[in-house]
XYZ file of C-alpha atoms in Angstrom:
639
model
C -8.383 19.696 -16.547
C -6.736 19.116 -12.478
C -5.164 23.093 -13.610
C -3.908 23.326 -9.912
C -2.603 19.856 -10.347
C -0.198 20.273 -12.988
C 0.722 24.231 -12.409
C 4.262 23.951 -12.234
C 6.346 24.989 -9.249
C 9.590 26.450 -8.470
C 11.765 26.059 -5.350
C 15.017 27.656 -5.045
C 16.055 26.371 -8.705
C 14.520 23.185 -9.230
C 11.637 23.737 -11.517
C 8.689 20.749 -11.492
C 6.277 20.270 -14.347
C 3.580 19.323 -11.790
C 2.525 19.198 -8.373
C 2.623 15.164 -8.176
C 5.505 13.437 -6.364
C 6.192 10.158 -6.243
C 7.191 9.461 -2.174
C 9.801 7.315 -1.189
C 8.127 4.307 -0.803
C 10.497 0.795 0.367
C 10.989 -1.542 -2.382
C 13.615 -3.995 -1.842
C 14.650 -3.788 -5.541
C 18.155 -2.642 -4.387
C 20.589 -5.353 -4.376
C 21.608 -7.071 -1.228
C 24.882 -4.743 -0.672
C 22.021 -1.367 -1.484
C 23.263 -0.860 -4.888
C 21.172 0.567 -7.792
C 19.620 -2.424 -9.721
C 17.867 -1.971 -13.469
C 14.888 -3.568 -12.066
C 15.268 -0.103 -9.876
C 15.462 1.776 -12.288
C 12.845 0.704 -14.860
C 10.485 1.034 -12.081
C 10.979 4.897 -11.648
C 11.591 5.381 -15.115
C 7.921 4.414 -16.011
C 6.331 6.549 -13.636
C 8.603 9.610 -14.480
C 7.150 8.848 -17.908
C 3.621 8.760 -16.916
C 4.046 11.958 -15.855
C 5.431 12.466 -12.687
C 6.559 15.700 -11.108
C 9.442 14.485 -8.389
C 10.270 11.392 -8.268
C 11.964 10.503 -4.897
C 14.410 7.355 -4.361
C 13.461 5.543 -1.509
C 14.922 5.605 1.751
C 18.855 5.523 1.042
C 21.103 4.269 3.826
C 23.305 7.008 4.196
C 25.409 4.927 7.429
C 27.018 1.751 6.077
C 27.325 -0.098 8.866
C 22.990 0.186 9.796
C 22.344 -0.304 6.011
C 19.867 -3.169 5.601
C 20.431 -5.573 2.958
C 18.402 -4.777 -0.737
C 17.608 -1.358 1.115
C 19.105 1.432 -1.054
C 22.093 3.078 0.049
C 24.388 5.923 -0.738
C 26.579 5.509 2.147
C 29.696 4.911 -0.105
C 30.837 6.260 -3.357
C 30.988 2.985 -5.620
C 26.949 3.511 -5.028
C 27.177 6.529 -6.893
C 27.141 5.080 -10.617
C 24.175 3.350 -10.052
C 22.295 6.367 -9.207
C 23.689 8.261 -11.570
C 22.365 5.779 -14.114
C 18.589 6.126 -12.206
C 18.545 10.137 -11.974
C 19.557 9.577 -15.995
C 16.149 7.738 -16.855
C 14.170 10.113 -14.442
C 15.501 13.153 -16.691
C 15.124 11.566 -19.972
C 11.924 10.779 -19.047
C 10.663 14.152 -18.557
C 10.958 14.215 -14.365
C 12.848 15.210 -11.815
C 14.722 13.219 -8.958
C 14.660 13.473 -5.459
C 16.711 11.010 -2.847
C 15.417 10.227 0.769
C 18.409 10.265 2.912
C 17.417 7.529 5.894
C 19.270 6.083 9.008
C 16.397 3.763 10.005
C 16.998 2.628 13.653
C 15.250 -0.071 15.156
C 14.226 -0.597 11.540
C 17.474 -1.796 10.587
C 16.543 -4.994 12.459
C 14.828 -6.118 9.003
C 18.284 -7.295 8.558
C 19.509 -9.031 11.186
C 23.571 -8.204 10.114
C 22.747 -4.353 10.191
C 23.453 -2.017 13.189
C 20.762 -0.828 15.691
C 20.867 2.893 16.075
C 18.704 3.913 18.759
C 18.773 7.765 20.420
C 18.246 5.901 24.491
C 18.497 2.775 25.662
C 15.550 0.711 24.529
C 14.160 -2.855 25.473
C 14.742 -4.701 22.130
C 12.747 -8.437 22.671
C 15.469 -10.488 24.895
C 17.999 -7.730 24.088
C 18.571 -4.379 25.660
C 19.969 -1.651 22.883
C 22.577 0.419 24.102
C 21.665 4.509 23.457
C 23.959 5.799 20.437
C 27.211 7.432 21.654
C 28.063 11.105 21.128
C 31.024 9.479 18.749
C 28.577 8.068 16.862
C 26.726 10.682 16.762
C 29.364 12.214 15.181
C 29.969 9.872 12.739
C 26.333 9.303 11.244
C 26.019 13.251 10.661
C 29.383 13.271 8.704
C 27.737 9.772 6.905
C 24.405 12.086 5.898
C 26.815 15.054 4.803
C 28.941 12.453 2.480
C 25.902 10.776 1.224
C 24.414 14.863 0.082
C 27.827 14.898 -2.332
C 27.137 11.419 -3.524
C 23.726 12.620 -4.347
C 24.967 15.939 -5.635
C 27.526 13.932 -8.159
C 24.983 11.336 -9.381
C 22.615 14.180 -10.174
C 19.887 14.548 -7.807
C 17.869 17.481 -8.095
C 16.658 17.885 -4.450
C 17.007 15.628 -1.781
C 14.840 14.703 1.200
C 16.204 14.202 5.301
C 13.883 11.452 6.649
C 12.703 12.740 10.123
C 9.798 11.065 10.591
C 8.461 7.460 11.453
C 10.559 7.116 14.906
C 14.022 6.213 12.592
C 17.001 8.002 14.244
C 16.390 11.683 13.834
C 12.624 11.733 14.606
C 13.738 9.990 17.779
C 15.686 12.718 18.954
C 13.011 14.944 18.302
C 10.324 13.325 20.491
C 10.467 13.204 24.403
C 8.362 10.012 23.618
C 11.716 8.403 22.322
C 14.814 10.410 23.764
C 15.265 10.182 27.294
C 18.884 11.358 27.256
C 20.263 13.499 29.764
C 22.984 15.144 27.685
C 23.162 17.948 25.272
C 21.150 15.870 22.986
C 18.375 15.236 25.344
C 15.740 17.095 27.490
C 14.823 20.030 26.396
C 13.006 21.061 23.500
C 16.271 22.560 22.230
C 18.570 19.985 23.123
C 15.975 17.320 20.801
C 15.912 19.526 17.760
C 20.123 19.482 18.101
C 20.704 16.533 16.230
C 18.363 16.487 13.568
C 19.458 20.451 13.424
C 22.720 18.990 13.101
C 21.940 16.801 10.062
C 20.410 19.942 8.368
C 23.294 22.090 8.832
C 25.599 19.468 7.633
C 23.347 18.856 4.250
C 22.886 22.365 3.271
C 26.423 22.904 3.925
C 27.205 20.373 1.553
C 25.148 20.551 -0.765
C 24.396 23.442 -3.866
C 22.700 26.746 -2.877
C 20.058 26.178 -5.440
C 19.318 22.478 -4.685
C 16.472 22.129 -2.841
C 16.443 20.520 0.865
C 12.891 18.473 1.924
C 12.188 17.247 5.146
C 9.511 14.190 5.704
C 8.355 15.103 9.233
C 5.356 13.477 11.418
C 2.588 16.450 11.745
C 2.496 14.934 15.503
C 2.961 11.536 17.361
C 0.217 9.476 17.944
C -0.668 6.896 20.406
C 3.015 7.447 21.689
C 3.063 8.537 25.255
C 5.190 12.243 26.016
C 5.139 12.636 21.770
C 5.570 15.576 20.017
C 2.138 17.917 19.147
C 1.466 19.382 16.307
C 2.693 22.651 18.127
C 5.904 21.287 18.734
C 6.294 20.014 15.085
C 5.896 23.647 14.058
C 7.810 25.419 16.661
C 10.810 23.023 15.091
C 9.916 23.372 11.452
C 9.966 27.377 11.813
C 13.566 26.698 13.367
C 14.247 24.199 10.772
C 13.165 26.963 7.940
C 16.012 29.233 9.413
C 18.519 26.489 8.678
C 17.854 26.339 4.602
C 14.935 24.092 4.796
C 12.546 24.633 1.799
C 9.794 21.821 1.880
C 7.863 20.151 4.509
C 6.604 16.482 3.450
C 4.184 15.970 6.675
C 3.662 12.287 7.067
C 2.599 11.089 10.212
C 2.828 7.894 12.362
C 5.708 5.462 14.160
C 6.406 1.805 13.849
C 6.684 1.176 17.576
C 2.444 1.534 18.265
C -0.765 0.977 16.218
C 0.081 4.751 15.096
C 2.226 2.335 12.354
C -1.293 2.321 10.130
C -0.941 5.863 9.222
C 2.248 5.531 7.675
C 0.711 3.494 4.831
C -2.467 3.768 5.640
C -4.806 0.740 4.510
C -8.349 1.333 3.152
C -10.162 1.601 6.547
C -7.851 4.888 7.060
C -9.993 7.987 5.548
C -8.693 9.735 2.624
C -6.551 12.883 2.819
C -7.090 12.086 6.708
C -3.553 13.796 7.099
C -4.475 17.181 5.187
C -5.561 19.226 7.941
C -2.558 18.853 9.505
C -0.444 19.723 6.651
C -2.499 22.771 6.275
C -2.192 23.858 9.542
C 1.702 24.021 10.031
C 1.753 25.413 6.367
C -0.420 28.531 7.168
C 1.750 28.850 10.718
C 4.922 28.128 9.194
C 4.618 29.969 5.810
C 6.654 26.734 3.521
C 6.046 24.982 1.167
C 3.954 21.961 2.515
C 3.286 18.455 0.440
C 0.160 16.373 1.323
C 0.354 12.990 2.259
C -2.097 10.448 3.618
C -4.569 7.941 0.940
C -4.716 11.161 -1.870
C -5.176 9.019 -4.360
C -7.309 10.688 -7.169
C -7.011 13.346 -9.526
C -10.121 14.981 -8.378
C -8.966 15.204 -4.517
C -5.590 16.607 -5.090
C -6.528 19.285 -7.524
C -9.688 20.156 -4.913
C -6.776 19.951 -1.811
C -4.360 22.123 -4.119
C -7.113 24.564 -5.191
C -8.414 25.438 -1.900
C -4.881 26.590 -0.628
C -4.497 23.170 1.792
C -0.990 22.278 0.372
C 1.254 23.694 -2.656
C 1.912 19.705 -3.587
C 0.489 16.203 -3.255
C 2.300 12.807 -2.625
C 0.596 9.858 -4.878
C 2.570 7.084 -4.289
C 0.317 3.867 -4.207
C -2.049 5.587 -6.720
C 1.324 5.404 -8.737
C 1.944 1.797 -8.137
C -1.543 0.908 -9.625
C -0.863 2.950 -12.358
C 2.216 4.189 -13.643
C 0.512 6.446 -16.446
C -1.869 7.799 -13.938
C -0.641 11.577 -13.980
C -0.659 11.485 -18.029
C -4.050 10.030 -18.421
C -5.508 12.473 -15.706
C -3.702 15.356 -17.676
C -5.416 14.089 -20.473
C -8.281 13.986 -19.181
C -8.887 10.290 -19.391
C -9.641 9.438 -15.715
C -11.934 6.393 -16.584
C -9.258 5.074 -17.452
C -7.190 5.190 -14.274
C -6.834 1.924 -12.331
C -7.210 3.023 -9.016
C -5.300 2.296 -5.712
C -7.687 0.867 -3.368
C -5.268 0.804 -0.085
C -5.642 -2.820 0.153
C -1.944 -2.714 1.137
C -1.615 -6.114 -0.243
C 1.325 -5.842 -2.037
C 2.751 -2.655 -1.230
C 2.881 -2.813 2.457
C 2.339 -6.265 3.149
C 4.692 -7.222 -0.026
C 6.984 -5.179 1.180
C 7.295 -7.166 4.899
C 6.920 -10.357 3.259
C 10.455 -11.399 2.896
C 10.146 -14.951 3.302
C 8.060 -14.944 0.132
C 8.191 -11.932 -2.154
C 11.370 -10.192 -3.514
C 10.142 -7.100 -3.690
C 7.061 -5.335 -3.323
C 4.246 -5.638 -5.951
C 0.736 -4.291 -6.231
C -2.682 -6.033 -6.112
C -3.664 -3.429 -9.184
C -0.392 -3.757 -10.887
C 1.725 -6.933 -11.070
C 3.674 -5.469 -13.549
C 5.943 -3.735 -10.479
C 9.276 -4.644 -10.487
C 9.026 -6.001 -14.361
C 8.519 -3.411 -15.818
C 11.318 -3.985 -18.120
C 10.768 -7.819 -19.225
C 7.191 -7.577 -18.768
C 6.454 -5.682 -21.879
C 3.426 -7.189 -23.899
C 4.504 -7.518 -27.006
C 2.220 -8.349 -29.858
C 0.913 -11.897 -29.821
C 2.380 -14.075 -32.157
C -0.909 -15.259 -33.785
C -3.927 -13.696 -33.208
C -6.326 -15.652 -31.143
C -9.991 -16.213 -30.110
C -9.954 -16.448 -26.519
C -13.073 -16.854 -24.075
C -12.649 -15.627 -20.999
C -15.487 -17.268 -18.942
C -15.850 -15.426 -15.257
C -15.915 -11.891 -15.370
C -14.411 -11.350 -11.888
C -10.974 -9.665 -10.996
C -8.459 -12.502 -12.306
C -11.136 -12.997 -15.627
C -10.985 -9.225 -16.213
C -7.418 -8.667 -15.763
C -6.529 -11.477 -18.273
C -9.518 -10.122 -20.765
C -7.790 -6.527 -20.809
C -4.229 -7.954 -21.352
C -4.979 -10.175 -24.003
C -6.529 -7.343 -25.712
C -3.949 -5.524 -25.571
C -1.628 -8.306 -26.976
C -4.181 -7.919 -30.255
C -6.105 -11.115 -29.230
C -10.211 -11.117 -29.974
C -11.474 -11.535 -26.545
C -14.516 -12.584 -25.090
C -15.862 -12.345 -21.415
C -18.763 -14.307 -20.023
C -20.315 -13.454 -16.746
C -22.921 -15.308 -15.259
C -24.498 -12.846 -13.266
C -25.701 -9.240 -13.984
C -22.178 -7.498 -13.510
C -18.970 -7.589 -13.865
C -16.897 -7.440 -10.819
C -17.132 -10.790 -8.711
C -15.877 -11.045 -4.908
C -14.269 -7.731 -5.381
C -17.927 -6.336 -5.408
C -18.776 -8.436 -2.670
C -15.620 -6.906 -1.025
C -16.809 -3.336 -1.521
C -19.924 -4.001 0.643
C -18.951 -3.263 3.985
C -18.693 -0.076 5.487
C -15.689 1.838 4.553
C -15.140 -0.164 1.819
C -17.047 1.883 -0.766
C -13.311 2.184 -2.805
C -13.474 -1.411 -3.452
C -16.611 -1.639 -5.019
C -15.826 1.595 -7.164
C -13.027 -0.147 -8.384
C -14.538 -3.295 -9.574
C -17.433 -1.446 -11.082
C -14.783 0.706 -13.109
C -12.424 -2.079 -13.817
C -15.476 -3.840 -15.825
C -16.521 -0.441 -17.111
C -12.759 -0.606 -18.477
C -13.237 -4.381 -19.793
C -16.499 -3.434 -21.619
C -14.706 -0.824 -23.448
C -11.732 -3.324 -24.568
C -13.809 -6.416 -25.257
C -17.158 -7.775 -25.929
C -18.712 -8.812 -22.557
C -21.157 -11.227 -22.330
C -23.167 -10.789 -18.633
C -26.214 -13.235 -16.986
C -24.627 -16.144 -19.439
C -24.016 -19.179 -18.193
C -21.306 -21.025 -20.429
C -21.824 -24.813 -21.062
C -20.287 -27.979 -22.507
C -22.617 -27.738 -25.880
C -21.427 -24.122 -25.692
C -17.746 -24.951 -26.029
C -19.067 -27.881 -28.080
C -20.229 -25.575 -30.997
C -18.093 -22.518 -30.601
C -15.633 -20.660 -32.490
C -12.608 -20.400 -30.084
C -8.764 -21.103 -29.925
C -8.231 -20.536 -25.848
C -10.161 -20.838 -23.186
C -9.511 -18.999 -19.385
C -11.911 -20.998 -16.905
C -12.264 -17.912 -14.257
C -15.249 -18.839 -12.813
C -14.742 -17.807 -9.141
C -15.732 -19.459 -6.036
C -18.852 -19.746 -3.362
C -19.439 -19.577 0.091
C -18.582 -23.009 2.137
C -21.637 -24.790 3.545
C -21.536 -26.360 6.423
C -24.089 -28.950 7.859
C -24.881 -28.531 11.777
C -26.988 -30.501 14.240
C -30.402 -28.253 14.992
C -30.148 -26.404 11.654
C -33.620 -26.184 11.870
C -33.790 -24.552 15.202
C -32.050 -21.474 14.382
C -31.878 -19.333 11.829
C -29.169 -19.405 9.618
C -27.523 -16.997 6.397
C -24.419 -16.282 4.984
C -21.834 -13.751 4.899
C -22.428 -12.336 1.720
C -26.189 -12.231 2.271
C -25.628 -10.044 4.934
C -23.001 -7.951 2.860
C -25.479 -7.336 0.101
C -28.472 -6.284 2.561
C -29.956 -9.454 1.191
C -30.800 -10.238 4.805
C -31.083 -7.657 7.745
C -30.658 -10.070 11.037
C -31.952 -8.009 14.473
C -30.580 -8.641 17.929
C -27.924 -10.426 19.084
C -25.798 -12.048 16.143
C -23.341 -14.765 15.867
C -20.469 -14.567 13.302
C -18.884 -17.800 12.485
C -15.274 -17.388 11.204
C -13.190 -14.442 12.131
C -11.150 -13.836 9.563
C -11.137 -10.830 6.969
C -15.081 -11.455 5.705
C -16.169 -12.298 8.869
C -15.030 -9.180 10.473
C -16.474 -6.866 7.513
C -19.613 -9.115 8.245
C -19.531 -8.071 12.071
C -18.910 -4.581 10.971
C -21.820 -4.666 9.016
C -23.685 -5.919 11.177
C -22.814 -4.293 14.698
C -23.053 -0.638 12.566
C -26.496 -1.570 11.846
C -27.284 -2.244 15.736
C -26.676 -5.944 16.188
C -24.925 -6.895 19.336
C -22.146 -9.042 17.440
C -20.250 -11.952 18.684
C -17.502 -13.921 16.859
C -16.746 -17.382 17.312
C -13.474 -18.488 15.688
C -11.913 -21.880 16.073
C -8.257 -20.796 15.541
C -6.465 -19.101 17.996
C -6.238 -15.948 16.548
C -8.949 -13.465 14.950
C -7.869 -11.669 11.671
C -5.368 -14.224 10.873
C -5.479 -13.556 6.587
C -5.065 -9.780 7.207
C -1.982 -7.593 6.823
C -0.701 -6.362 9.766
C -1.970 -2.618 8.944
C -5.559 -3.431 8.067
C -5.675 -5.842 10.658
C -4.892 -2.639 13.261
C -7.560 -0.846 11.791
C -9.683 -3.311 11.445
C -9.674 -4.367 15.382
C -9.760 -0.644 16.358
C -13.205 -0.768 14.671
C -14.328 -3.816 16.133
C -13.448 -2.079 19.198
C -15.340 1.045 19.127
C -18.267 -1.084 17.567
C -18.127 -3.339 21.211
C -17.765 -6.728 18.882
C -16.974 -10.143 21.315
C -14.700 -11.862 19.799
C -13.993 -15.552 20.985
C -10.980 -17.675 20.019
C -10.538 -21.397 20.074
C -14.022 -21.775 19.732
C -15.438 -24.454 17.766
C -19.176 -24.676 16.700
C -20.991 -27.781 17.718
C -24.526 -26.907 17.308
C -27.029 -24.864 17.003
C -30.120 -24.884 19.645
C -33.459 -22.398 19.696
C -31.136 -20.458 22.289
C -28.505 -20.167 20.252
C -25.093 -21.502 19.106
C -23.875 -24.386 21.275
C -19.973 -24.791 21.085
C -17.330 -27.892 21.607
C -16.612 -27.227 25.593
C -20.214 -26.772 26.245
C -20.682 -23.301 25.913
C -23.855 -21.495 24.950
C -23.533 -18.187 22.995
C -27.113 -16.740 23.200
C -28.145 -15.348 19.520
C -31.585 -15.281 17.490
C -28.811 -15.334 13.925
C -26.022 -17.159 13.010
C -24.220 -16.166 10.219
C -21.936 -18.462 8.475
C -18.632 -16.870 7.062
C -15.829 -19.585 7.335
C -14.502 -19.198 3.733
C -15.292 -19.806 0.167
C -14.810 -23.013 -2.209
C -13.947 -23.281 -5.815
C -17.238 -23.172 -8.138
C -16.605 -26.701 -9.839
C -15.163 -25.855 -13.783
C -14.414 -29.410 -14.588
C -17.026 -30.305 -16.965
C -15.934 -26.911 -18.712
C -12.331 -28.540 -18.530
C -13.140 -31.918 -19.936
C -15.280 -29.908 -23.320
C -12.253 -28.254 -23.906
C -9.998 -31.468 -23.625
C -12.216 -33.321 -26.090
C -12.252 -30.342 -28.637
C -8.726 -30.341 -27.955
C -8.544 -26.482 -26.924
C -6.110 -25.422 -24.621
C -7.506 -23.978 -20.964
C -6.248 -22.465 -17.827
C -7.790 -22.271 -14.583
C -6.942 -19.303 -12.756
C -8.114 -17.494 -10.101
C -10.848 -18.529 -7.005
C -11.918 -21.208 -9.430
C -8.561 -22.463 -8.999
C -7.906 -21.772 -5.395
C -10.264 -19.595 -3.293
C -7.063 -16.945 -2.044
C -7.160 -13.060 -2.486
C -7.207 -10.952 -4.515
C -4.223 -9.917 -5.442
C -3.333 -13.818 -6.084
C -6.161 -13.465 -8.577
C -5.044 -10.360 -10.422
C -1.633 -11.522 -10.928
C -2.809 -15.120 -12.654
C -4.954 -13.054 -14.775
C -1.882 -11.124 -15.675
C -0.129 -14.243 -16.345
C -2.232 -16.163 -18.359
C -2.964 -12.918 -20.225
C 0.902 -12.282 -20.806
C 1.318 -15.824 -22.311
C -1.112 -17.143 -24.870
């Protein structure tokens, strides 16, 4: 099964098992000073083991002073040990290991003690950056040639020159970014000299049959004066000359909305980046790797077996599930839990420093613990009721099977799934609702499910049970306006599930993340859409990637979208609001949030049997999802 998939490959003398590569995603699980931790290293180790081709370690500082803190580096040799000890659990795993050697630029700035690179001088909030100087220059290509021995010595088999995502060597490359007037700027020729440069420098350093990668944008979008597609070849044909073996196209820049397609959320389509890839493969004759939301079996064995690209990048599908190449070797793809590019804890995680130490994965919670979090055996077998069959009741069902606990799940309504269904509804968001269907297709094969059952205090009363998980979700808030009867009135997820079909001109009240899918819904069905939101923002409970997309589409589908506007009442014209305001609309559709569905009756049975009980999930606090999953996880973990 996938036989294009897991073909193995050879370049220059670095054999791989399979076509799947792990990218080189950020995960803060360095330490502060970029030094290898064991958290680090678990986490690759259990992906080599599910069956990885190429693992490759995440953006390594090669430059000590630009090196943000809990970043990787190898820009010194005590570093060295560490990685030697993470390329050792790669290998004895049955992969191979790849390093990503990175001089991030303006994305240094995540740290505010680490140096700002930047190829011209750039307008930097109340600052002004001062271009890099030629002695500089200088000094960061020696850093990348020094950090290829470290690699070398710790035992990398291949390693990876970042020149993509506007960091310091794609912004010599693009007359969007370098606006030098020396030899390193101007010209085509004069761009391509420092990243040229860098390559020189590696392969010089490094072993003849070692591999050398570059992760290269297939063009620059939305960035005025970028480089084209054309140019990106005309370079990666020069680029080939100087002992370049692999082309990882990527695409997009952190300076412009273009930022979305470097980890692209769910509204992004998938393999959206493939046609690219394909193109400056066939023109440039390498070896090309696909990148861009490939995140089933299926796709990259159909990409790989009609000649697209020779390999695929699966990085979130990875986070989701570490074992995901194994079981899709095996042929066991229903059970695969599925990225859904929610971006919730991978991207969003990942930028959260305040709050999260690393990132994590709405799917997964198990990233970053993968060596404490091990689910052992319970103790004593118990009989737990799970009672809520959505995400967070699921996820702590499947665990506490897999502890050796007799489970049971009751779900009051036909199917498994909860919000996360609702969640699938809109348009694009098909992925969402696949994956709650197959996460309670996965549940149904662990445990007995009990669906359309409503559990009550006589059923607690009488039943045969040692733990009980209250998981019973949340409901739409209801609010009570002046003229109700005037206009008509429905909810959000009415309109999500084609319950209703409003006409005309439509009001949206609440703009954040299901109001928006709500507009979507309904503006792609013909409504002329306005939203009324009484914060000052739209969008506010998105991450910063979706919430690009997400406004893009608003955009194109001509949505109004009005801030700081509070509902008053409604009228037989329409919505009246606070100031006085009149938004003409024959609907109004009510989507300002969701409350917990009351379990406290459910609580108090359990109390006076005297059987232990956790709330979790919505029914404990209406959040997201991915606050859900990981209580599941929790709760699961414990008993």
């Amino acid at each position: 099964m996938f036989e294009h998939v897991f073909a193995p490959i050879k370049i220059r003398e670095m054999e791989l098992k399979n076509r799947i590569i792990l990218p080189a995603m950020g995960t803060r699980m360095a330490d502060a000073d970029g030094s290898v931790t064991e958290k680090l290293v678990a986490y690759h180790a259990a992906r080599a083991k599910g069956g990885c081709g190429l693992n490759i370690v995440e953006v390594a500082a090669v430059h000590t002073p630009s090196a943000p803190a809990h970043f990787v580096s190898i820009s010194e040799d005590k570093f060295i040990e560490g990685h030697k000890k993470l390329t050792d659990a790669i290998h004895e795993n049955g992969g191979k290991a790849g390093i990503q050697l990175w001089q991030g630029s303006i994305a240094a700035s995540m740290d505010p003690k680490a140096k700002i690179l930047v190829v011209s001088d750039m307008n930097f909030g109340p600052y002004t950056l001062k271009a890099i100087t030629k002695e500089e220059i200088k000094e960061v290509i020696e850093c990348y040639g020094a950090a290829a021995e470290r690699a070398v010595k710790a035992g990398y088999d291949c390693l990876e020159f970042h020149l993509a995502h506007n960091y310091l060597p794609h912004s010599f490359l693009s007359a969007g970014l370098n606006h030098r007037e020396d030899e390193y700027g101007g010209s085509f020729e004069n761009r391509c000299r420092f990243p040229l440069e860098v390559i020189d420098e590696l392969r010089k350093r490094m072993p003849e049959g070692m591999p050398l990668f570059i992760r290269i944008d297939a063009q620059d979008d939305l960035l005025e004066n970028g480089m084209s597609i054309e140019e990106v070849i005309r370079f990666c044909k020069i680029a080939k000359e100087h002992g370049v073996d692999v082309l990882d196209v990527s695409r997009g820049n952190i300076i412009t909305a273009a930022s979305m397609y470097e980890v692209p959320p769910i509204d992004v389509p998938n393999a959206f980046n493939v046609e690219n890839a394909a193109r400056i493969r066939k023109e440039t004759g390498m070896v090309t790797v696909g990148v861009g939301r490939i995140n089933t079996a299926a796709l990259a064995e159909e990409l790989i077996a009609d000649d697209k690209v020779d390999m695929v990048v699966m990085g979130r599908a990875q986070l989701a599930d570490p074992e995901f190449a194994n079981k899709a070797k095996e042929g066991h793809v229903e059970d695969i839990v599925h990225c859904v590019g929610c971006n919730q804890g991978c991207y969003d995680g990942f930028c959260d420093v305040a709050n999260r130490p690393h990132i994590t994965c709405m799917r997964n919670p198990m990233i970053g613990h993968e060596a404490e979090y091990t689910l052992d055996p319970a103790e004593h077998t118990k009989k737990v009721w799970v009672i809520g069959g959505g995400v967070a009741g699921m996820e702590a069902a499947q665990i506490l099977h897999k502890r050796g606990h007799q489970v049971t799940v009751f779900e009051a309504a036909d199917t498994l799934g909860g919000e996360f269904l609702l969640a699938g509804e809109a348009p694009g968001k098909g992925e969402m609702k696949a994956a709650a269907l197959e996460m309670g297709a996965q549940t149904e094969r662990m445990v007995t499910v009990h669906k359309n059952t409503v559990v009550d205090v006589e059923m607690i009363a009488k039943g045969d049970v040692d733990e009980v998980i209250l998981a019973v979700g949340s409901s739409p808030i209801q609010i009570q306006l002046e003229g109700a009867d005037k206009l008509t009135h429905v909810s959000a997820p009415e309109v999500l599930r084609r319950e209703v079909k409003p006409e005309g001109k439509v009001a949206v009240i609440g703009g954040g993340l299901v109001g928006l899918e709500t507009a979507d819904t309904l503006a792609s069905a013909g409504c002329e859409v306005t939203i009324l939101e009484m914060k000052d923002s739209i969008g506010s409970d998105l991450g910063s990637l979706r919430k690009i997309a997400v406004m893009m589409k608003m955009q194109q589908l001509n949505v109004k979208m009005l801030t700081n506007s509070k509902v008053c009442k409604f009228t037989e014209e329409g919505i009246v609001l606070e100031d006085g305001t009149v938004v003409p609309c024959s609907c109004a559709v009510f989507a300002v949030g969701f409350h917990s569905n009351d379990s406290h009756l459910l609580a108090e049975a359990c109390e006076k049997k005297q059987i232990p009980f956790h709330v979790i999930g919505d029914a404990k606090a209406a959040r997201r999802a991915i606050d859900a999953v990981a209580e599941g996880f929790e709760v699961g973990r414990q008993i």
